[in-house]
Amino acid sequence: MILAAFLAVCGAWFGLANPVARLPLFMLLLPAGLAYLACRAETTRQAAKWAYWTGALTAAGNLYWTCLPVHDFGGMPWVLATPVPVLMGLVLGAYAAALALAWRFGAARLPAWLFVPYAAAAWTVMEMLRGTLFTGFPWLTLAGAFSPWPMAIQGAAYLGAYGLSGLLAALAAGPAVYGLFSRPTLAVILIAAGLAFLGNRRLADPVPKIAAAHVTIVQGNVDQSRKWAPEAEEETVDKYIDLSKRALSDAPSDLLVWPETSMPFFYQDGGHLAQRVRDFVASAGVPLVFGAPAYERTLGGHVLYNRAFLLAPDGRAAGYDKEHLVPFGEYVPLGQYLTFIGKLVEGVGDFKPGASAAPLRQGDLALGTLICYEAIFPELAQKRVEAGANVLVNISNDAWFGDTAAPRQHLDLALLRAVEQGRALIRGTNTGISAVIDPRGRVMAQGGLFTALALPCPETPIVSETTWYHRYYGLITWGLPALFALLGLAACLRPVRSRDRRPGGLTL
């Protein structure tokens, strides 16, 4: 049991992006280990305990970087900041325990040909719940580990990232429950081969683009500790304009993208700095996407937004306000009651969520905008494409997390949105990793971490065709949990199989 738990934790560490070595296939050791623990434990209580601590250690290890913004920008001493990933692990471990109990229950009652789809549906439901409850945190999505391998993630265009995670989990759980030389394992091998074949076929098919745009991302690498200092505002504007001018002198562009809150002042108020940005865009003749705080006056004062602006050369500006805010980073949940808790990071104040998913339009471009960690939520990208987006734009600022695995993990999750929706995704960040991803999940252009640069991508596809996942989003989103419930009901109606026929000799 100890070895299974150890291998599961290590597999998840090395499967996801980490500072040591990236081995995506190792990620399958996590569902394999959890399945083994669920079915080989002597009692149900023991299965839940082992799975819980495996899930808790997995989450804490992969989220080690969460203590950095709390210490570096939240002003907390290390003695209070260091336990943050541990506390997150203690919460997220509950999902692994619940999954193990579901798998144990199903394995004791269902035949193998039903247990494998049951296991897939159970993992899918677990990731869906983790991405929804308590504002949602779908960061450790199993499918995200395979983002460096485009062939392996094409299933997201049909099942979504959660559904693909479930399928991959079942491929690992089957052999762990029934043995390496069983019929279920043979079936799993055939399914995996089929997935690889379909992935290769989809990658070989041309992207059905209606046009292409030359996009240039400017990554300013502005020091987060000075970003909001009033004396640094002019320097920041200078930096972005200078980098952009140099990039445009090398090649013309159809769109410039600057990161989230790249302009650390209220652009909507006008003034000298806002005029400099407008003058630059007018003289360059290139539309610009950039981030800046914004506000709206109300009877009670004002409401703050984290806004993405699209500024056209003729001076017209449109905006998108971030819809899914970061708890304790951009607002304090239940802040009217928890008055003793302040935000953990610096900024201009408590933001409020926006309400519109409409794309920002310029010529052939309809930009579905995702700000910061909105890119990790499948439902938000779905809403953008439903509203008419033909390209996804993710502007972010991962400077909070330093030189850790977080920026790479964030990029891996954003990449899944491109595959799910069949849209190119332009990702502009302050300190990296900036990238342009094609609708098949292939990286077309990518910058480095903590370096100022301009990243051109001359052939960014503009696509109007939608994926199977997008068209049948409701069916998939509700159908997979329904499958889990149906197979769970079937398990309830079946007796526990005799001990010699039960995988692992389960004792319930």
Short mmCIF file of C-alpha atoms in Angstrom, two decimals:
data_model
loop_
_atom_site.label_atom_id
_atom_site.label_comp_id
_atom_site.label_asym_id
_atom_site.label_seq_id
_atom_site.Cartn_x
_atom_site.Cartn_y
_atom_site.Cartn_z
CA MET A 1 0.00 0.00 0.00
CA ILE A 2 2.82 2.38 0.87
CA LEU A 3 4.55 1.68 -2.44
CA ALA A 4 1.34 2.27 -4.42
CA ALA A 5 0.74 5.59 -2.67
CA PHE A 6 4.37 6.64 -3.12
CA LEU A 7 4.34 5.82 -6.85
CA ALA A 8 1.03 7.65 -7.31
CA VAL A 9 2.33 10.83 -5.66
CA CYS A 10 5.65 10.73 -7.54
CA GLY A 11 3.86 10.00 -10.81
CA ALA A 12 1.67 13.08 -10.41
CA TRP A 13 4.68 15.23 -9.49
CA PHE A 14 6.71 14.22 -12.52
CA GLY A 15 3.69 13.97 -14.82
CA LEU A 16 2.70 17.61 -14.38
CA ALA A 17 5.08 20.50 -15.02
CA ASN A 18 7.70 20.69 -12.29
CA PRO A 19 11.19 22.17 -11.79
CA VAL A 20 13.03 18.83 -12.13
CA ALA A 21 11.89 16.66 -15.07
CA ARG A 22 8.67 16.44 -17.09
CA LEU A 23 7.48 12.87 -17.82
CA PRO A 24 3.79 13.10 -18.85
CA LEU A 25 3.17 9.35 -19.00
CA PHE A 26 4.02 9.10 -15.29
CA MET A 27 0.78 10.96 -14.55
CA LEU A 28 -1.10 7.71 -15.14
CA LEU A 29 0.49 6.34 -11.98
CA LEU A 30 -1.90 8.56 -10.01
CA PRO A 31 -5.18 6.96 -11.15
CA ALA A 32 -3.49 3.53 -11.21
CA GLY A 33 -2.30 4.01 -7.63
CA LEU A 34 -5.66 5.28 -6.43
CA ALA A 35 -7.43 2.33 -8.08
CA TYR A 36 -5.02 -0.11 -6.46
CA LEU A 37 -5.47 1.51 -3.05
CA ALA A 38 -9.25 1.54 -3.46
CA CYS A 39 -9.54 -2.11 -4.37
CA ARG A 40 -6.67 -3.73 -2.44
CA ALA A 41 -7.24 -2.11 0.94
CA GLU A 42 -8.57 -4.47 3.60
CA THR A 43 -11.47 -2.20 4.57
CA THR A 44 -13.41 0.69 3.10
CA ARG A 45 -12.09 2.98 5.81
CA GLN A 46 -8.52 2.04 5.00
CA ALA A 47 -9.13 2.66 1.29
CA ALA A 48 -10.52 6.13 2.00
CA LYS A 49 -7.62 6.99 4.32
CA TRP A 50 -4.90 5.92 1.89
CA ALA A 51 -6.59 7.66 -1.05
CA TYR A 52 -7.11 10.84 0.97
CA TRP A 53 -3.46 11.19 1.93
CA THR A 54 -2.34 10.28 -1.57
CA GLY A 55 -4.56 13.01 -3.02
CA ALA A 56 -3.51 15.50 -0.35
CA LEU A 57 0.22 14.95 -0.92
CA THR A 58 -0.25 15.06 -4.69
CA ALA A 59 -2.04 18.41 -4.53
CA ALA A 60 0.32 19.94 -1.96
CA GLY A 61 3.40 18.92 -3.95
CA ASN A 62 2.15 20.23 -7.27
CA LEU A 63 0.85 23.45 -5.72
CA TYR A 64 4.01 24.20 -3.74
CA TRP A 65 4.24 27.58 -5.48
CA THR A 66 1.04 28.93 -3.85
CA CYS A 67 3.05 30.03 -0.82
CA LEU A 68 5.12 32.48 -2.88
CA PRO A 69 2.54 35.20 -3.62
CA VAL A 70 1.26 34.95 -0.06
CA HIS A 71 4.76 35.68 1.25
CA ASP A 72 6.23 37.92 -1.46
CA PHE A 73 3.19 40.10 -2.16
CA GLY A 74 0.75 39.35 0.65
CA GLY A 75 3.21 40.35 3.35
CA MET A 76 2.84 37.08 5.28
CA PRO A 77 5.89 35.64 7.08
CA TRP A 78 7.14 32.28 5.85
CA VAL A 79 5.79 30.57 8.95
CA LEU A 80 2.26 31.47 7.78
CA ALA A 81 2.85 31.27 4.03
CA THR A 82 4.51 27.84 3.92
CA PRO A 83 1.42 25.92 5.13
CA VAL A 84 -0.76 27.29 2.28
CA PRO A 85 -0.10 24.42 -0.18
CA VAL A 86 -0.46 21.95 2.69
CA LEU A 87 -3.87 23.38 3.57
CA MET A 88 -4.92 23.25 -0.08
CA GLY A 89 -3.81 19.64 -0.22
CA LEU A 90 -5.84 18.78 2.87
CA VAL A 91 -8.94 20.14 1.14
CA LEU A 92 -8.29 18.63 -2.29
CA GLY A 93 -7.48 15.24 -0.79
CA ALA A 94 -11.18 14.80 -0.04
CA TYR A 95 -11.90 14.48 -3.77
CA ALA A 96 -9.42 11.60 -4.09
CA ALA A 97 -10.98 9.85 -1.10
CA ALA A 98 -14.48 10.18 -2.55
CA LEU A 99 -13.25 8.86 -5.90
CA ALA A 100 -11.61 5.85 -4.26
CA LEU A 101 -14.81 4.99 -2.39
CA ALA A 102 -16.79 5.19 -5.64
CA TRP A 103 -14.28 3.00 -7.46
CA ARG A 104 -14.21 0.46 -4.63
CA PHE A 105 -17.98 0.26 -4.59
CA GLY A 106 -18.20 -0.23 -8.36
CA ALA A 107 -15.35 -2.73 -8.63
CA ALA A 108 -16.98 -5.01 -6.04
CA ARG A 109 -20.27 -5.21 -7.94
CA LEU A 110 -19.80 -4.46 -11.62
CA PRO A 111 -18.27 -6.75 -14.23
CA ALA A 112 -15.09 -5.45 -15.85
CA TRP A 113 -16.85 -4.34 -19.04
CA LEU A 114 -19.03 -2.01 -16.95
CA PHE A 115 -16.45 -1.01 -14.37
CA VAL A 116 -14.09 0.59 -16.89
CA PRO A 117 -16.69 3.12 -18.19
CA TYR A 118 -17.87 3.57 -14.59
CA ALA A 119 -14.32 4.41 -13.53
CA ALA A 120 -14.00 6.92 -16.38
CA ALA A 121 -17.29 8.61 -15.50
CA ALA A 122 -16.39 8.71 -11.80
CA TRP A 123 -13.07 10.48 -12.48
CA THR A 124 -14.82 12.91 -14.83
CA VAL A 125 -17.40 13.78 -12.17
CA MET A 126 -14.62 14.24 -9.60
CA GLU A 127 -12.81 16.75 -11.81
CA MET A 128 -16.06 18.53 -12.65
CA LEU A 129 -16.87 18.94 -8.95
CA ARG A 130 -13.35 20.10 -8.17
CA GLY A 131 -13.70 22.69 -10.93
CA THR A 132 -17.07 23.94 -9.65
CA LEU A 133 -17.41 23.74 -5.87
CA PHE A 134 -16.25 26.65 -3.71
CA THR A 135 -15.71 28.84 -6.83
CA GLY A 136 -13.81 25.98 -8.51
CA PHE A 137 -10.16 25.07 -8.84
CA PRO A 138 -9.62 22.79 -11.89
CA TRP A 139 -5.85 23.27 -11.81
CA LEU A 140 -4.71 19.65 -11.44
CA THR A 141 -6.61 18.28 -14.44
CA LEU A 142 -5.16 14.92 -15.43
CA ALA A 143 -5.39 15.70 -19.16
CA GLY A 144 -3.23 18.78 -18.61
CA ALA A 145 -0.23 16.56 -17.98
CA PHE A 146 -0.38 15.46 -21.63
CA SER A 147 -0.54 18.97 -23.10
CA PRO A 148 3.08 18.70 -24.39
CA TRP A 149 1.89 15.78 -26.56
CA PRO A 150 -0.74 17.11 -29.01
CA MET A 151 -1.54 13.60 -30.23
CA ALA A 152 -2.63 12.56 -26.72
CA ILE A 153 -5.09 15.43 -26.12
CA GLN A 154 -7.14 15.46 -29.32
CA GLY A 155 -9.88 13.63 -27.43
CA ALA A 156 -10.62 16.95 -25.68
CA ALA A 157 -12.20 18.14 -28.93
CA TYR A 158 -14.86 15.43 -28.43
CA LEU A 159 -15.10 14.82 -24.66
CA GLY A 160 -13.62 18.00 -23.22
CA ALA A 161 -10.67 18.01 -20.84
CA TYR A 162 -12.68 16.48 -17.99
CA GLY A 163 -13.99 13.67 -20.17
CA LEU A 164 -10.54 13.02 -21.59
CA SER A 165 -9.15 12.90 -18.05
CA GLY A 166 -11.76 10.31 -17.15
CA LEU A 167 -10.90 8.16 -20.14
CA LEU A 168 -7.17 8.33 -19.38
CA ALA A 169 -7.84 7.52 -15.73
CA ALA A 170 -9.88 4.46 -16.67
CA LEU A 171 -7.08 3.27 -18.96
CA ALA A 172 -4.78 3.28 -15.92
CA ALA A 173 -7.31 2.01 -13.38
CA GLY A 174 -8.35 -1.07 -15.38
CA PRO A 175 -4.95 -2.81 -15.29
CA ALA A 176 -4.43 -1.75 -11.66
CA VAL A 177 -7.67 -3.44 -10.62
CA TYR A 178 -7.72 -6.52 -12.86
CA GLY A 179 -4.01 -7.18 -13.43
CA LEU A 180 -1.60 -6.67 -16.30
CA PHE A 181 -2.52 -9.85 -18.16
CA SER A 182 -6.30 -9.67 -17.96
CA ARG A 183 -8.88 -9.19 -20.69
CA PRO A 184 -9.72 -5.67 -19.42
CA THR A 185 -6.06 -4.74 -19.81
CA LEU A 186 -6.07 -6.00 -23.40
CA ALA A 187 -9.17 -3.91 -24.08
CA VAL A 188 -7.48 -0.89 -22.50
CA ILE A 189 -4.45 -1.33 -24.76
CA LEU A 190 -6.69 -1.43 -27.83
CA ILE A 191 -8.54 1.72 -26.70
CA ALA A 192 -5.24 3.53 -26.10
CA ALA A 193 -4.01 2.51 -29.56
CA GLY A 194 -7.27 3.78 -31.05
CA LEU A 195 -6.89 7.11 -29.27
CA ALA A 196 -3.35 7.48 -30.57
CA PHE A 197 -4.48 6.68 -34.11
CA LEU A 198 -7.35 9.19 -34.00
CA GLY A 199 -5.07 11.80 -32.48
CA ASN A 200 -2.58 11.40 -35.31
CA ARG A 201 -5.34 11.56 -37.91
CA ARG A 202 -6.76 14.78 -36.45
CA LEU A 203 -3.32 16.39 -36.33
CA ALA A 204 -2.77 15.47 -39.97
CA ASP A 205 -6.02 17.15 -41.06
CA PRO A 206 -5.63 20.82 -42.01
CA VAL A 207 -7.10 23.42 -39.65
CA PRO A 208 -10.32 24.74 -41.26
CA LYS A 209 -9.37 28.40 -41.05
CA ILE A 210 -11.27 31.18 -42.81
CA ALA A 211 -8.30 33.56 -42.63
CA ALA A 212 -5.07 34.16 -40.74
CA ALA A 213 -3.78 37.09 -38.72
CA HIS A 214 -0.28 38.29 -37.92
CA VAL A 215 -0.31 38.62 -34.14
CA THR A 216 2.43 40.15 -32.01
CA ILE A 217 2.56 39.60 -28.25
CA VAL A 218 4.59 42.03 -26.14
CA GLN A 219 5.88 40.63 -22.85
CA GLY A 220 7.10 43.54 -20.74
CA ASN A 221 8.61 41.63 -17.80
CA VAL A 222 7.70 44.48 -15.44
CA ASP A 223 8.83 43.97 -11.85
CA GLN A 224 5.69 43.13 -9.86
CA SER A 225 7.03 44.82 -6.73
CA ARG A 226 7.18 48.19 -8.57
CA LYS A 227 4.27 47.77 -10.94
CA TRP A 228 1.70 49.76 -9.00
CA ALA A 229 4.08 52.49 -7.81
CA PRO A 230 2.95 55.83 -9.32
CA GLU A 231 6.51 56.77 -10.25
CA ALA A 232 6.81 53.57 -12.36
CA GLU A 233 3.76 54.22 -14.58
CA GLU A 234 5.59 56.29 -17.18
CA GLU A 235 8.44 53.77 -17.31
CA THR A 236 5.96 50.92 -17.89
CA VAL A 237 4.21 52.73 -20.75
CA ASP A 238 7.58 53.56 -22.31
CA LYS A 239 8.64 49.94 -22.15
CA TYR A 240 5.56 48.55 -23.87
CA ILE A 241 5.52 51.20 -26.58
CA ASP A 242 9.24 50.80 -27.30
CA LEU A 243 9.02 47.00 -27.52
CA SER A 244 5.99 47.29 -29.79
CA LYS A 245 7.61 49.83 -32.10
CA ARG A 246 10.67 47.62 -32.53
CA ALA A 247 8.49 44.61 -33.31
CA LEU A 248 6.41 46.52 -35.86
CA SER A 249 9.56 47.83 -37.54
CA ASP A 250 10.57 44.22 -38.20
CA ALA A 251 7.21 43.11 -39.62
CA PRO A 252 3.68 44.54 -39.91
CA SER A 253 1.05 43.09 -37.60
CA ASP A 254 -2.74 42.78 -37.52
CA LEU A 255 -2.98 42.76 -33.73
CA LEU A 256 -0.82 43.71 -30.76
CA VAL A 257 -1.43 42.02 -27.40
CA TRP A 258 -0.18 43.40 -24.07
CA PRO A 259 -0.75 41.47 -20.81
CA GLU A 260 -3.27 41.69 -17.99
CA THR A 261 -3.09 45.07 -16.18
CA SER A 262 -0.08 45.96 -18.35
CA MET A 263 -1.24 49.56 -17.98
CA PRO A 264 -1.34 50.04 -14.16
CA PHE A 265 -3.62 53.07 -14.18
CA PHE A 266 -7.25 53.90 -14.98
CA TYR A 267 -7.06 54.19 -18.76
CA GLN A 268 -10.72 55.22 -18.96
CA ASP A 269 -9.92 58.47 -17.09
CA GLY A 270 -7.82 59.74 -19.98
CA GLY A 271 -4.81 61.83 -19.06
CA HIS A 272 -1.27 61.94 -20.33
CA LEU A 273 -0.49 58.22 -20.21
CA ALA A 274 -3.75 57.13 -21.80
CA GLN A 275 -3.20 59.68 -24.57
CA ARG A 276 0.26 58.26 -25.22
CA VAL A 277 -1.23 54.79 -25.72
CA ARG A 278 -3.92 56.17 -28.08
CA ASP A 279 -1.35 58.17 -30.05
CA PHE A 280 0.86 55.10 -30.44
CA VAL A 281 -2.00 52.91 -31.70
CA ALA A 282 -3.15 55.62 -34.11
CA SER A 283 0.35 56.14 -35.54
CA ALA A 284 1.05 52.39 -35.77
CA GLY A 285 -2.30 51.65 -37.38
CA VAL A 286 -2.56 48.38 -35.43
CA PRO A 287 -5.34 47.47 -32.96
CA LEU A 288 -4.15 46.76 -29.44
CA VAL A 289 -5.44 44.47 -26.69
CA PHE A 290 -4.23 45.43 -23.23
CA GLY A 291 -5.26 45.11 -19.61
CA ALA A 292 -5.96 47.89 -17.11
CA PRO A 293 -8.13 48.38 -14.03
CA ALA A 294 -11.48 50.05 -14.65
CA TYR A 295 -14.45 51.23 -12.64
CA GLU A 296 -18.10 52.15 -12.83
CA ARG A 297 -19.73 54.75 -10.62
CA THR A 298 -22.71 53.59 -8.56
CA LEU A 299 -24.97 55.13 -5.97
CA GLY A 300 -22.81 53.57 -3.26
CA GLY A 301 -19.54 54.82 -4.70
CA HIS A 302 -17.86 52.84 -7.45
CA VAL A 303 -17.33 49.26 -8.66
CA LEU A 304 -13.88 48.09 -9.79
CA TYR A 305 -13.21 45.74 -12.71
CA ASN A 306 -10.21 43.90 -14.10
CA ARG A 307 -10.66 44.90 -17.75
CA ALA A 308 -9.24 43.97 -21.12
CA PHE A 309 -9.45 46.81 -23.66
CA LEU A 310 -9.41 46.55 -27.43
CA LEU A 311 -8.24 49.90 -28.79
CA ALA A 312 -8.64 50.50 -32.53
CA PRO A 313 -6.42 52.87 -34.54
CA ASP A 314 -9.35 55.25 -34.99
CA GLY A 315 -9.63 55.64 -31.21
CA ARG A 316 -12.66 53.39 -30.65
CA ALA A 317 -12.33 51.22 -27.53
CA ALA A 318 -14.26 48.17 -26.35
CA GLY A 319 -13.78 46.25 -23.14
CA TYR A 320 -14.27 42.90 -21.43
CA ASP A 321 -14.46 42.69 -17.63
CA LYS A 322 -13.08 39.60 -15.94
CA GLU A 323 -15.91 37.28 -14.97
CA HIS A 324 -14.27 34.71 -12.69
CA LEU A 325 -12.18 36.47 -10.07
CA VAL A 326 -9.40 34.94 -7.95
CA PRO A 327 -10.57 34.43 -4.33
CA PHE A 328 -8.38 36.34 -1.84
CA GLY A 329 -6.40 37.76 -4.77
CA GLU A 330 -8.97 40.01 -6.43
CA TYR A 331 -11.72 39.85 -3.81
CA VAL A 332 -12.40 38.39 -0.38
CA PRO A 333 -15.23 35.81 -0.34
CA LEU A 334 -17.89 36.81 2.18
CA GLY A 335 -15.87 39.96 2.74
CA GLN A 336 -18.78 41.68 4.44
CA TYR A 337 -18.54 39.07 7.21
CA LEU A 338 -14.81 38.26 7.15
CA THR A 339 -13.72 41.84 7.65
CA PHE A 340 -10.49 40.75 9.37
CA ILE A 341 -9.21 39.10 6.19
CA GLY A 342 -7.52 41.29 3.63
CA LYS A 343 -6.50 40.43 0.10
CA LEU A 344 -3.28 38.45 -0.12
CA VAL A 345 -1.87 40.38 -3.08
CA GLU A 346 -1.52 44.02 -3.94
CA GLY A 347 -3.65 45.98 -6.40
CA VAL A 348 -6.08 48.83 -6.59
CA GLY A 349 -8.88 47.27 -4.55
CA ASP A 350 -11.60 44.62 -4.47
CA PHE A 351 -12.81 43.81 -7.98
CA LYS A 352 -16.30 42.83 -9.06
CA PRO A 353 -17.05 40.27 -11.78
CA GLY A 354 -18.12 41.32 -15.25
CA ALA A 355 -21.25 39.98 -16.91
CA SER A 356 -20.65 39.87 -20.67
CA ALA A 357 -18.92 37.16 -22.71
CA ALA A 358 -19.25 39.07 -26.00
CA PRO A 359 -16.09 39.00 -28.13
CA LEU A 360 -14.02 42.10 -28.82
CA ARG A 361 -14.32 42.67 -32.58
CA GLN A 362 -11.87 44.20 -35.02
CA GLY A 363 -12.12 43.41 -38.73
CA ASP A 364 -12.17 39.62 -39.19
CA LEU A 365 -11.19 39.07 -35.57
CA ALA A 366 -13.73 38.24 -32.88
CA LEU A 367 -11.62 37.88 -29.74
CA GLY A 368 -12.99 35.74 -26.95
CA THR A 369 -11.18 37.11 -23.92
CA LEU A 370 -10.05 35.15 -20.88
CA ILE A 371 -8.16 37.06 -18.18
CA CYS A 372 -5.59 35.24 -16.04
CA TYR A 373 -6.82 31.97 -14.60
CA GLU A 374 -10.13 32.15 -16.45
CA ALA A 375 -8.29 30.02 -19.02
CA ILE A 376 -8.41 27.00 -16.70
CA PHE A 377 -12.24 26.87 -16.76
CA PRO A 378 -13.75 24.99 -19.77
CA GLU A 379 -17.15 26.62 -19.36
CA LEU A 380 -15.76 30.13 -19.84
CA ALA A 381 -14.08 29.31 -23.16
CA GLN A 382 -17.32 27.60 -24.20
CA LYS A 383 -19.25 30.82 -23.49
CA ARG A 384 -16.79 32.90 -25.51
CA VAL A 385 -17.17 30.73 -28.61
CA GLU A 386 -20.95 30.53 -28.15
CA ALA A 387 -20.93 34.33 -28.24
CA GLY A 388 -19.12 34.30 -31.60
CA ALA A 389 -15.39 34.25 -30.81
CA ASN A 390 -13.20 32.95 -33.65
CA VAL A 391 -9.94 33.38 -31.68
CA LEU A 392 -9.32 33.08 -27.92
CA VAL A 393 -7.11 35.61 -26.15
CA ASN A 394 -5.76 34.97 -22.67
CA ILE A 395 -3.97 37.91 -21.06
CA SER A 396 -2.36 37.11 -17.73
CA ASN A 397 0.23 38.07 -15.15
CA ASP A 398 2.00 35.06 -13.65
CA ALA A 399 4.71 37.20 -12.05
CA TRP A 400 3.13 36.38 -8.68
CA PHE A 401 4.49 32.83 -8.87
CA GLY A 402 8.14 33.53 -9.64
CA ASP A 403 10.30 31.03 -11.50
CA THR A 404 8.23 27.98 -10.50
CA ALA A 405 6.16 25.33 -12.25
CA ALA A 406 3.02 27.51 -12.07
CA PRO A 407 3.45 29.40 -15.39
CA ARG A 408 4.03 26.13 -17.26
CA GLN A 409 1.06 24.44 -15.54
CA HIS A 410 -1.07 27.46 -16.40
CA LEU A 411 -0.05 27.29 -20.06
CA ASP A 412 -0.81 23.55 -20.19
CA LEU A 413 -4.37 24.18 -19.03
CA ALA A 414 -4.90 27.10 -21.42
CA LEU A 415 -3.73 24.84 -24.23
CA LEU A 416 -6.62 22.45 -23.52
CA ARG A 417 -9.10 25.27 -24.16
CA ALA A 418 -7.72 25.64 -27.69
CA VAL A 419 -8.31 21.95 -28.42
CA GLU A 420 -11.74 21.83 -26.78
CA GLN A 421 -13.05 24.79 -28.76
CA GLY A 422 -11.02 24.38 -31.97
CA ARG A 423 -9.73 27.93 -31.68
CA ALA A 424 -6.28 29.46 -31.78
CA LEU A 425 -5.35 30.84 -28.37
CA ILE A 426 -3.15 33.93 -28.01
CA ARG A 427 -1.62 34.09 -24.54
CA GLY A 428 0.08 37.33 -23.54
CA THR A 429 1.68 37.49 -20.09
CA ASN A 430 3.79 39.99 -18.17
CA THR A 431 6.70 37.69 -17.30
CA GLY A 432 5.89 34.56 -19.33
CA ILE A 433 5.06 32.13 -20.65
CA SER A 434 3.60 34.02 -23.64
CA ALA A 435 2.55 31.79 -26.53
CA VAL A 436 0.32 31.31 -29.56
CA ILE A 437 -1.39 27.91 -29.74
CA ASP A 438 -3.14 26.56 -32.82
CA PRO A 439 -6.62 24.93 -32.70
CA ARG A 440 -5.04 21.48 -32.43
CA GLY A 441 -3.04 22.39 -29.33
CA ARG A 442 0.31 22.82 -31.08
CA VAL A 443 2.48 25.70 -29.90
CA MET A 444 3.12 27.99 -32.86
CA ALA A 445 5.25 30.53 -30.99
CA GLN A 446 6.49 30.70 -27.41
CA GLY A 447 8.57 33.07 -25.30
CA GLY A 448 10.66 32.48 -22.20
CA LEU A 449 10.22 33.31 -18.54
CA PHE A 450 11.29 36.61 -16.99
CA THR A 451 12.49 38.24 -20.16
CA ALA A 452 11.18 41.27 -22.06
CA LEU A 453 10.33 40.34 -25.64
CA ALA A 454 8.05 40.76 -28.62
CA LEU A 455 6.69 37.45 -29.91
CA PRO A 456 5.38 37.44 -33.51
CA CYS A 457 3.12 34.77 -35.00
CA PRO A 458 2.42 35.53 -38.67
CA GLU A 459 -0.17 32.79 -39.38
CA THR A 460 -2.56 32.70 -36.42
CA PRO A 461 -5.67 30.85 -37.70
CA ILE A 462 -9.11 32.46 -37.58
CA VAL A 463 -11.69 29.66 -37.35
CA SER A 464 -15.48 29.63 -37.49
CA GLU A 465 -16.07 25.86 -37.46
CA THR A 466 -16.84 24.38 -34.04
CA THR A 467 -15.74 21.12 -32.42
CA TRP A 468 -17.90 18.16 -31.43
CA TYR A 469 -17.35 19.13 -27.79
CA HIS A 470 -18.58 22.67 -28.40
CA ARG A 471 -21.67 21.57 -30.33
CA TYR A 472 -22.68 18.91 -27.79
CA TYR A 473 -21.39 20.66 -24.71
CA GLY A 474 -24.63 20.23 -22.76
CA LEU A 475 -24.94 16.56 -23.65
CA ILE A 476 -21.34 15.86 -22.58
CA THR A 477 -21.49 18.02 -19.46
CA TRP A 478 -24.64 16.33 -18.18
CA GLY A 479 -24.33 13.00 -19.97
CA LEU A 480 -21.12 11.86 -18.29
CA PRO A 481 -22.44 12.47 -14.74
CA ALA A 482 -25.67 10.74 -15.84
CA LEU A 483 -23.62 7.76 -17.00
CA PHE A 484 -21.90 7.66 -13.61
CA ALA A 485 -25.27 7.78 -11.82
CA LEU A 486 -26.75 5.08 -14.08
CA LEU A 487 -23.82 2.71 -13.61
CA GLY A 488 -23.77 3.50 -9.90
CA LEU A 489 -27.45 2.53 -9.73
CA ALA A 490 -26.66 -0.67 -11.58
CA ALA A 491 -23.97 -1.40 -8.99
CA CYS A 492 -26.45 -0.75 -6.18
CA LEU A 493 -28.83 -3.32 -7.66
CA ARG A 494 -26.16 -5.98 -7.99
CA PRO A 495 -24.86 -8.09 -5.11
CA VAL A 496 -21.22 -8.09 -4.08
CA ARG A 497 -19.44 -10.71 -6.13
CA SER A 498 -17.99 -13.71 -4.37
CA ARG A 499 -14.57 -13.08 -2.89
CA ASP A 500 -12.65 -15.23 -5.36
CA ARG A 501 -14.13 -13.30 -8.27
CA ARG A 502 -13.68 -9.81 -6.83
CA PRO A 503 -10.64 -7.84 -8.01
CA GLY A 504 -8.13 -7.58 -5.19
CA GLY A 505 -10.25 -9.64 -2.82
CA LEU A 506 -12.25 -6.62 -1.61
CA THR A 507 -13.61 -6.61 1.92
CA LEU A 508 -16.44 -4.13 2.35
#
